[in-house]
Amino acid sequence: MSSISDLVAAKLEKPMRKRALFFYIPAATPIRFWTGFGDYETAATDDLDPEEIYDGAGLLVSAPEISQLRNGTAERLDIVLSGTKSATREYVNNPALSLYGEKIHMGVVYFNDDWTPVDDIAWLWTGTIGPVSSRWSNNTAQVTLSCVTSRARRKAGGARYWTNANHRSRNPTDGLCKRVTLYSIGTQTKWPD
Amino acid sequence: MSGDEQVVTNDAGGRWVCDMVVILNNAEDIKLARALIMHTDGGAVPLLVPFYNDAEAPWPEGYAPSTVPHSDGTPFSDDSEYLSGVASVTVDGAVALRAGQITLNPSVMAALMGGEVFSVEYPTKSHHIHAITRVYADNLVAVRPPWREATDDAIEVNFDRPLCLMRLDNPDEALAAVIPPYRSVLTLRFVEIPAP
């Protein structure tokens, strides 16, 4: 994983930014697409995926919030795109193939005034693909990739309030939490009343 | 808040969209429109959409190419005539994928001032339209959107009748507009597709 280079950092300071997002799924049949139109060939010096052709995702219908890609927070992203190549559609249509649990890498490229990339792709984020779905909208197939950050787990979070019902489910005869429902925030119930 | 807004584009040059409003005056127009729309099979058929730049192209004589008959006024046996006044331009040198600047090699062309529209027939991606945005010295020009595919030396530049590979984006709405009485207004919307 590369971090942002000085060249990209200088571009981030500019009020006008031209950039594109890149997505790379290293599955059995790798899937590569970017938010531009047509083909894009990655540089030979690219850290992750050198000298490969990325397909334009046609219309990126819905992109995730870029501002929340910092490390540490687990979050779910839904990437919706149309105009995908047959490789992506194959994963959606063929039940024998699955993208579930595959890694997805997301990177960004900044361009200068003549659309020359200022640096190689900065691969910023890695996620795990969850459910993949597709639907038809205005005669185009839209594919939705639902991803979470790699560190996130899919299990439910712990309960924040332990209620009488919770306690009774484990200890059917114990009345410890019987009066919990009488509590409310900011008041103190006299006990025993 | 600094008051300094940031403008961000994600599309890396974008794609062409063509909105076309056609007034259908009579039964022939209706039938032609219906045939065209039905033939696109709901947008599944790629089309070459022309850009009519009759007043703007860098034609050497300043106006659209004209046809000229023989000196006695007769055409060729198939009723065609001599064509004169077309622009003849190639690209100087090989161009990389997604290049934003190209060098032209004009043999017949008026001076460029920027804003001219041309198309190129790519080796595998068919015809795509570009616009000249800046003109530098020695026939170096900036083009938008960036080059669609890597090309070899001396690929031909089409200033006379630029073509763009597109698909019909609104087949259902367009077909619904083609109805009698014969004074319908048809709106066609085309969007560029990367390859046939």
Short mmCIF file of C-alpha atoms in Angstrom, two decimals:
data_model
loop_
_atom_site.label_atom_id
_atom_site.label_comp_id
_atom_site.label_asym_id
_atom_site.label_seq_id
_atom_site.Cartn_x
_atom_site.Cartn_y
_atom_site.Cartn_z
CA MET A 1 0.00 0.00 0.00
CA SER A 2 1.37 3.33 -0.95
CA SER A 3 0.73 6.51 0.92
CA ILE A 4 0.12 9.85 -0.73
CA SER A 5 3.25 11.14 -2.36
CA ASP A 6 4.44 14.72 -2.30
CA LEU A 7 3.18 15.22 -5.84
CA VAL A 8 -0.32 14.17 -4.90
CA ALA A 9 -0.17 16.12 -1.67
CA ALA A 10 0.68 19.26 -3.63
CA LYS A 11 -2.35 18.62 -5.84
CA LEU A 12 -4.60 18.25 -2.83
CA GLU A 13 -3.80 21.82 -1.86
CA LYS A 14 -5.12 23.18 -5.14
CA PRO A 15 -8.65 24.53 -5.27
CA MET A 16 -9.33 22.74 -8.55
CA ARG A 17 -8.85 19.03 -8.53
CA LYS A 18 -9.08 16.57 -11.36
CA ARG A 19 -9.02 13.06 -10.15
CA ALA A 20 -10.32 9.59 -10.81
CA LEU A 21 -11.01 6.67 -8.55
CA PHE A 22 -9.74 3.19 -9.28
CA PHE A 23 -11.15 -0.10 -8.09
CA TYR A 24 -9.29 -3.40 -8.27
CA ILE A 25 -10.73 -6.76 -7.24
CA PRO A 26 -8.01 -9.46 -7.33
CA ALA A 27 -10.46 -12.32 -7.81
CA ALA A 28 -9.88 -15.41 -9.97
CA THR A 29 -10.85 -13.27 -12.93
CA PRO A 30 -9.60 -9.88 -11.77
CA ILE A 31 -11.97 -6.97 -12.13
CA ARG A 32 -10.53 -3.54 -12.78
CA PHE A 33 -12.51 -0.39 -13.33
CA TRP A 34 -12.19 3.31 -12.82
CA THR A 35 -14.49 6.28 -12.76
CA GLY A 36 -13.42 7.71 -16.10
CA PHE A 37 -14.58 6.83 -19.58
CA GLY A 38 -12.77 4.31 -21.75
CA ASP A 39 -9.48 2.63 -21.00
CA TYR A 40 -6.75 3.59 -18.56
CA GLU A 41 -3.40 1.81 -18.39
CA THR A 42 -1.64 1.79 -15.05
CA ALA A 43 2.04 2.69 -14.91
CA ALA A 44 4.81 0.11 -14.81
CA THR A 45 5.80 1.44 -11.40
CA ASP A 46 2.39 0.96 -9.84
CA ASP A 47 2.66 -0.68 -6.43
CA LEU A 48 -0.30 -2.98 -6.67
CA ASP A 49 -1.27 -3.63 -10.25
CA PRO A 50 1.29 -2.48 -12.83
CA GLU A 51 0.63 -2.24 -16.55
CA GLU A 52 -2.95 -3.35 -16.59
CA ILE A 53 -5.88 -1.89 -18.47
CA TYR A 54 -8.70 -0.49 -16.37
CA ASP A 55 -12.14 -0.27 -17.88
CA GLY A 56 -14.22 2.81 -17.63
CA ALA A 57 -17.13 2.14 -15.33
CA GLY A 58 -19.35 4.06 -17.69
CA LEU A 59 -21.51 6.00 -15.40
CA LEU A 60 -20.53 5.74 -11.78
CA VAL A 61 -24.04 5.95 -10.45
CA SER A 62 -23.12 6.28 -6.83
CA ALA A 63 -19.70 6.65 -5.27
CA PRO A 64 -18.88 6.34 -1.61
CA GLU A 65 -17.93 9.25 0.58
CA ILE A 66 -14.26 9.83 -0.10
CA SER A 67 -13.78 11.96 2.97
CA GLN A 68 -14.34 9.04 5.29
CA LEU A 69 -11.66 6.76 3.96
CA ARG A 70 -9.31 7.41 6.83
CA ASN A 71 -8.10 4.42 8.75
CA GLY A 72 -9.75 3.22 11.86
CA THR A 73 -13.43 3.51 11.18
CA ALA A 74 -15.29 0.52 9.93
CA GLU A 75 -17.93 1.44 7.45
CA ARG A 76 -19.98 0.05 4.67
CA LEU A 77 -19.70 1.42 1.15
CA ASP A 78 -22.09 0.81 -1.68
CA ILE A 79 -20.49 1.29 -5.08
CA VAL A 80 -23.06 1.44 -7.84
CA LEU A 81 -21.90 1.47 -11.42
CA SER A 82 -23.29 0.96 -14.87
CA GLY A 83 -21.57 0.13 -18.10
CA THR A 84 -19.58 -2.70 -16.62
CA LYS A 85 -17.71 -5.20 -18.68
CA SER A 86 -18.84 -8.75 -19.13
CA ALA A 87 -16.47 -10.00 -16.42
CA THR A 88 -18.40 -8.16 -13.75
CA ARG A 89 -21.76 -9.23 -15.12
CA GLU A 90 -20.56 -12.81 -15.16
CA TYR A 91 -19.98 -12.67 -11.44
CA VAL A 92 -23.47 -11.39 -10.94
CA ASN A 93 -25.21 -13.80 -13.26
CA ASN A 94 -23.33 -17.03 -12.64
CA PRO A 95 -24.15 -18.51 -9.23
CA ALA A 96 -21.04 -20.73 -9.33
CA LEU A 97 -18.83 -17.68 -9.18
CA SER A 98 -18.81 -15.45 -6.18
CA LEU A 99 -17.22 -12.21 -5.20
CA TYR A 100 -18.32 -12.58 -1.60
CA GLY A 101 -15.36 -12.12 0.71
CA GLU A 102 -12.99 -10.97 -2.04
CA LYS A 103 -10.73 -8.02 -1.42
CA ILE A 104 -11.43 -4.75 -3.16
CA HIS A 105 -8.76 -2.09 -3.43
CA MET A 106 -9.58 1.53 -4.05
CA GLY A 107 -7.10 4.12 -5.22
CA VAL A 108 -7.03 7.64 -6.51
CA VAL A 109 -5.12 9.44 -9.24
CA TYR A 110 -4.78 13.18 -9.60
CA PHE A 111 -4.27 14.76 -12.99
CA ASN A 112 -2.58 17.93 -14.08
CA ASP A 113 -4.06 20.39 -16.56
CA ASP A 114 -3.59 18.15 -19.59
CA TRP A 115 -4.98 15.06 -17.96
CA THR A 116 -1.55 13.62 -17.35
CA PRO A 117 -1.50 11.76 -14.04
CA VAL A 118 0.80 13.51 -11.56
CA ASP A 119 1.74 10.20 -10.00
CA ASP A 120 0.88 6.52 -9.94
CA ILE A 121 -2.32 5.35 -8.34
CA ALA A 122 -2.31 5.96 -4.58
CA TRP A 123 -4.03 2.87 -3.22
CA LEU A 124 -5.75 4.21 -0.17
CA TRP A 125 -8.34 1.76 0.97
CA THR A 126 -8.91 -1.97 1.07
CA GLY A 127 -12.26 -3.53 1.72
CA THR A 128 -14.06 -6.83 1.66
CA ILE A 129 -16.94 -7.37 -0.70
CA GLY A 130 -20.24 -8.41 0.72
CA PRO A 131 -23.40 -8.98 -1.27
CA VAL A 132 -23.32 -8.16 -4.98
CA SER A 133 -26.55 -7.26 -6.66
CA SER A 134 -27.61 -5.96 -10.02
CA ARG A 135 -30.68 -4.33 -11.41
CA TRP A 136 -31.88 -2.82 -14.63
CA SER A 137 -32.39 0.88 -14.84
CA ASN A 138 -33.19 2.72 -18.05
CA ASN A 139 -31.97 -0.14 -20.20
CA THR A 140 -28.58 -0.40 -18.51
CA ALA A 141 -27.47 -3.00 -16.03
CA GLN A 142 -26.38 -1.51 -12.76
CA VAL A 143 -24.15 -3.50 -10.46
CA THR A 144 -23.94 -2.73 -6.77
CA LEU A 145 -20.90 -3.83 -4.80
CA SER A 146 -21.45 -3.64 -1.08
CA CYS A 147 -18.15 -3.48 0.76
CA VAL A 148 -16.87 -3.03 4.28
CA THR A 149 -13.43 -2.01 5.46
CA SER A 150 -11.21 -5.02 5.92
CA ARG A 151 -11.02 -4.63 9.67
CA ALA A 152 -14.75 -4.63 10.17
CA ARG A 153 -16.56 -7.72 11.36
CA ARG A 154 -20.04 -8.50 10.28
CA LYS A 155 -21.35 -9.74 13.60
CA ALA A 156 -23.89 -7.69 15.52
CA GLY A 157 -22.64 -5.26 18.09
CA GLY A 158 -22.99 -5.92 21.80
CA ALA A 159 -26.10 -4.84 23.62
CA ARG A 160 -25.79 -1.43 25.23
CA TYR A 161 -28.57 -1.95 27.75
CA TRP A 162 -29.07 -5.20 29.59
CA THR A 163 -32.79 -5.54 30.10
CA ASN A 164 -34.85 -7.89 32.14
CA ALA A 165 -35.74 -9.88 29.04
CA ASN A 166 -32.06 -10.32 28.22
CA HIS A 167 -31.30 -11.50 31.70
CA ARG A 168 -34.27 -13.82 31.90
CA SER A 169 -33.29 -15.51 28.67
CA ARG A 170 -30.14 -16.74 30.32
CA ASN A 171 -31.32 -17.03 33.91
CA PRO A 172 -35.03 -17.76 33.83
CA THR A 173 -35.55 -17.69 37.58
CA ASP A 174 -33.39 -14.70 38.50
CA GLY A 175 -35.10 -11.38 39.11
CA LEU A 176 -31.96 -9.20 39.17
CA CYS A 177 -33.01 -6.95 36.30
CA LYS A 178 -36.70 -6.99 37.09
CA ARG A 179 -36.88 -3.30 37.91
CA VAL A 180 -34.57 -2.04 35.19
CA THR A 181 -37.52 -0.83 33.12
CA LEU A 182 -38.44 1.54 35.94
CA TYR A 183 -35.19 3.42 35.47
CA SER A 184 -34.98 6.43 33.31
CA ILE A 185 -32.02 8.59 32.48
CA GLY A 186 -31.42 11.41 34.92
CA THR A 187 -33.50 10.08 37.78
CA GLN A 188 -32.68 7.66 40.51
CA THR A 189 -35.28 5.22 41.67
CA LYS A 190 -35.47 4.68 45.37
CA TRP A 191 -34.84 1.05 46.23
CA PRO A 192 -36.60 -0.65 47.76
CA ASP A 193 -39.62 1.59 47.43
CA MET B 1 -14.41 28.14 6.73
CA SER B 2 -11.86 29.66 4.42
CA GLY B 3 -14.35 30.57 1.73
CA ASP B 4 -12.15 28.79 -0.77
CA GLU B 5 -14.30 26.22 -2.49
CA GLN B 6 -12.79 23.16 -4.04
CA VAL B 7 -14.07 21.95 -7.38
CA VAL B 8 -13.53 18.26 -7.95
CA THR B 9 -14.16 16.24 -11.06
CA ASN B 10 -14.15 12.46 -10.97
CA ASP B 11 -14.98 11.58 -14.54
CA ALA B 12 -11.51 12.12 -16.05
CA GLY B 13 -12.74 13.87 -19.15
CA GLY B 14 -16.24 12.52 -19.30
CA ARG B 15 -18.17 11.37 -22.31
CA TRP B 16 -20.26 12.97 -24.99
CA VAL B 17 -24.00 13.27 -24.75
CA CYS B 18 -26.15 14.40 -27.67
CA ASP B 19 -29.65 15.75 -27.23
CA MET B 20 -31.50 16.12 -30.49
CA VAL B 21 -34.95 17.61 -30.97
CA VAL B 22 -36.61 16.62 -34.23
CA ILE B 23 -39.96 17.92 -35.43
CA LEU B 24 -41.93 15.30 -37.33
CA ASN B 25 -44.11 16.99 -39.91
CA ASN B 26 -45.64 14.24 -41.97
CA ALA B 27 -46.18 10.54 -42.31
CA GLU B 28 -42.80 9.97 -43.93
CA ASP B 29 -41.02 11.58 -40.97
CA ILE B 30 -43.01 9.47 -38.54
CA LYS B 31 -42.20 6.26 -40.35
CA LEU B 32 -38.52 7.15 -40.64
CA ALA B 33 -38.29 8.01 -36.95
CA ARG B 34 -40.08 4.83 -35.94
CA ALA B 35 -37.84 2.72 -38.12
CA LEU B 36 -34.72 4.35 -36.69
CA ILE B 37 -35.78 3.96 -33.07
CA MET B 38 -37.00 0.39 -33.50
CA HIS B 39 -33.80 -0.53 -35.28
CA THR B 40 -31.71 0.49 -32.27
CA ASP B 41 -33.37 -2.37 -30.35
CA GLY B 42 -33.81 -0.44 -27.13
CA GLY B 43 -30.40 1.16 -27.24
CA ALA B 44 -28.52 -2.10 -27.77
CA VAL B 45 -27.21 -1.14 -31.20
CA PRO B 46 -24.23 1.22 -31.48
CA LEU B 47 -24.74 4.17 -33.81
CA LEU B 48 -22.38 6.65 -35.40
CA VAL B 49 -23.85 10.06 -34.63
CA PRO B 50 -22.51 12.87 -36.83
CA PHE B 51 -21.64 16.33 -35.61
CA TYR B 52 -22.77 18.91 -38.17
CA ASN B 53 -20.11 21.60 -37.98
CA ASP B 54 -20.94 23.35 -41.23
CA ALA B 55 -19.96 26.81 -40.06
CA GLU B 56 -17.01 25.97 -37.84
CA ALA B 57 -14.72 23.38 -39.38
CA PRO B 58 -11.27 24.53 -40.54
CA TRP B 59 -12.04 24.13 -44.23
CA PRO B 60 -9.40 25.71 -46.43
CA GLU B 61 -11.88 27.89 -48.26
CA GLY B 62 -13.83 28.78 -45.16
CA TYR B 63 -17.03 27.01 -46.12
CA ALA B 64 -18.30 23.49 -46.42
CA PRO B 65 -16.94 21.21 -49.15
CA SER B 66 -18.68 21.63 -52.45
CA THR B 67 -19.12 19.30 -55.37
CA VAL B 68 -18.11 20.35 -58.84
CA PRO B 69 -19.26 18.78 -62.12
CA HIS B 70 -17.22 18.45 -65.29
CA SER B 71 -16.55 21.66 -67.25
CA ASP B 72 -19.60 21.02 -69.44
CA GLY B 73 -21.82 20.68 -66.36
CA THR B 74 -22.25 16.91 -66.48
CA PRO B 75 -21.58 14.63 -63.52
CA PHE B 76 -19.98 11.20 -63.55
CA SER B 77 -22.07 8.33 -64.84
CA ASP B 78 -23.29 7.54 -61.29
CA ASP B 79 -24.42 11.18 -60.86
CA SER B 80 -21.58 11.99 -58.44
CA GLU B 81 -19.33 15.01 -58.88
CA TYR B 82 -15.83 16.13 -57.95
CA LEU B 83 -15.48 16.99 -54.25
CA SER B 84 -13.35 20.00 -53.43
CA GLY B 85 -12.47 21.96 -50.33
CA VAL B 86 -12.20 19.13 -47.81
CA ALA B 87 -9.74 19.34 -44.95
CA SER B 88 -6.95 16.79 -45.03
CA VAL B 89 -5.17 16.41 -41.71
CA THR B 90 -3.31 13.60 -39.97
CA VAL B 91 -1.82 13.28 -36.51
CA ASP B 92 1.94 13.67 -36.41
CA GLY B 93 3.50 10.74 -34.56
CA ALA B 94 2.08 8.03 -32.36
CA VAL B 95 -0.25 9.13 -29.58
CA ALA B 96 -0.51 7.42 -26.21
CA LEU B 97 -3.73 6.38 -24.55
CA ARG B 98 -5.29 9.31 -22.69
CA ALA B 99 -2.99 11.93 -24.17
CA GLY B 100 -4.27 15.47 -23.73
CA GLN B 101 -2.11 17.05 -26.43
CA ILE B 102 -1.51 16.02 -30.03
CA THR B 103 0.46 17.44 -32.91
CA LEU B 104 -1.40 17.83 -36.19
CA ASN B 105 0.15 17.41 -39.59
CA PRO B 106 -2.12 19.44 -41.88
CA SER B 107 -1.82 19.17 -45.63
CA VAL B 108 -5.04 21.07 -46.34
CA MET B 109 -6.50 23.01 -43.45
CA ALA B 110 -7.44 26.55 -42.47
CA ALA B 111 -5.85 28.10 -39.38
CA LEU B 112 -7.13 26.77 -36.08
CA MET B 113 -8.38 29.02 -33.33
CA GLY B 114 -9.64 26.44 -30.78
CA GLY B 115 -13.14 25.06 -30.44
CA GLU B 116 -12.94 22.98 -33.58
CA VAL B 117 -14.48 19.54 -33.36
CA PHE B 118 -13.02 16.51 -35.05
CA SER B 119 -13.24 12.76 -34.82
CA VAL B 120 -10.75 9.96 -35.14
CA GLU B 121 -11.39 6.38 -36.14
CA TYR B 122 -9.51 4.36 -33.53
CA PRO B 123 -8.12 0.91 -34.32
CA THR B 124 -10.60 -0.98 -32.12
CA LYS B 125 -12.77 1.70 -30.48
CA SER B 126 -14.39 3.08 -33.64
CA HIS B 127 -15.05 6.81 -34.09
CA HIS B 128 -14.85 9.24 -31.21
CA ILE B 129 -15.18 13.00 -31.14
CA HIS B 130 -12.66 15.41 -29.64
CA ALA B 131 -12.63 19.18 -29.37
CA ILE B 132 -9.58 21.39 -29.69
CA THR B 133 -9.28 23.51 -26.58
CA ARG B 134 -5.96 25.29 -27.05
CA VAL B 135 -3.72 25.92 -30.01
CA TYR B 136 0.02 26.14 -29.38
CA ALA B 137 2.83 26.74 -31.83
CA ASP B 138 3.90 24.20 -34.47
CA ASN B 139 0.43 22.62 -34.77
CA LEU B 140 0.49 21.37 -31.18
CA VAL B 141 -3.06 21.41 -29.85
CA ALA B 142 -4.74 20.45 -26.60
CA VAL B 143 -7.75 18.17 -27.05
CA ARG B 144 -10.63 17.17 -24.83
CA PRO B 145 -11.60 14.57 -23.89
CA PRO B 146 -8.28 12.72 -23.64
CA TRP B 147 -7.31 10.29 -26.38
CA ARG B 148 -9.44 7.17 -26.30
CA GLU B 149 -6.91 4.63 -27.49
CA ALA B 150 -3.22 4.52 -28.37
CA THR B 151 -2.77 5.24 -32.08
CA ASP B 152 0.07 4.88 -34.55
CA ASP B 153 1.63 7.59 -36.65
CA ALA B 154 -0.42 9.46 -39.26
CA ILE B 155 -3.92 8.49 -38.19
CA GLU B 156 -6.47 10.54 -40.07
CA VAL B 157 -8.28 13.43 -38.43
CA ASN B 158 -11.85 13.92 -39.61
CA PHE B 159 -12.79 17.59 -39.60
CA ASP B 160 -15.31 17.31 -42.41
CA ARG B 161 -17.96 15.21 -40.78
CA PRO B 162 -17.02 14.17 -37.21
CA LEU B 163 -18.63 10.95 -36.06
CA CYS B 164 -19.08 9.58 -32.56
CA LEU B 165 -19.95 6.07 -31.47
CA MET B 166 -23.08 6.33 -29.37
CA ARG B 167 -26.15 4.51 -28.28
CA LEU B 168 -29.72 5.72 -27.92
CA ASP B 169 -30.39 6.45 -24.26
CA ASN B 170 -34.15 7.03 -24.28
CA PRO B 171 -35.69 4.47 -26.67
CA ASP B 172 -38.92 4.13 -24.71
CA GLU B 173 -39.63 7.85 -24.40
CA ALA B 174 -38.58 8.46 -27.99
CA LEU B 175 -40.89 5.82 -29.36
CA ALA B 176 -43.78 7.10 -27.27
CA ALA B 177 -43.34 10.52 -28.88
CA VAL B 178 -43.75 9.12 -32.39
CA ILE B 179 -47.51 9.25 -32.70
CA PRO B 180 -50.04 10.65 -35.12
CA PRO B 181 -51.19 13.39 -35.71
CA TYR B 182 -48.18 14.24 -37.74
CA ARG B 183 -46.80 17.15 -35.81
CA SER B 184 -44.88 15.36 -33.09
CA VAL B 185 -41.74 16.62 -31.42
CA LEU B 186 -39.22 13.86 -30.97
CA THR B 187 -36.38 14.18 -28.47
CA LEU B 188 -33.51 11.79 -28.99
CA ARG B 189 -30.77 11.44 -26.43
CA PHE B 190 -27.54 9.71 -27.38
CA VAL B 191 -24.65 8.86 -25.06
CA GLU B 192 -21.16 7.87 -26.07
CA ILE B 193 -20.07 4.28 -25.61
CA PRO B 194 -16.40 3.30 -25.37
CA ALA B 195 -16.27 0.55 -27.96
CA PRO B 196 -18.63 -1.22 -30.37
#
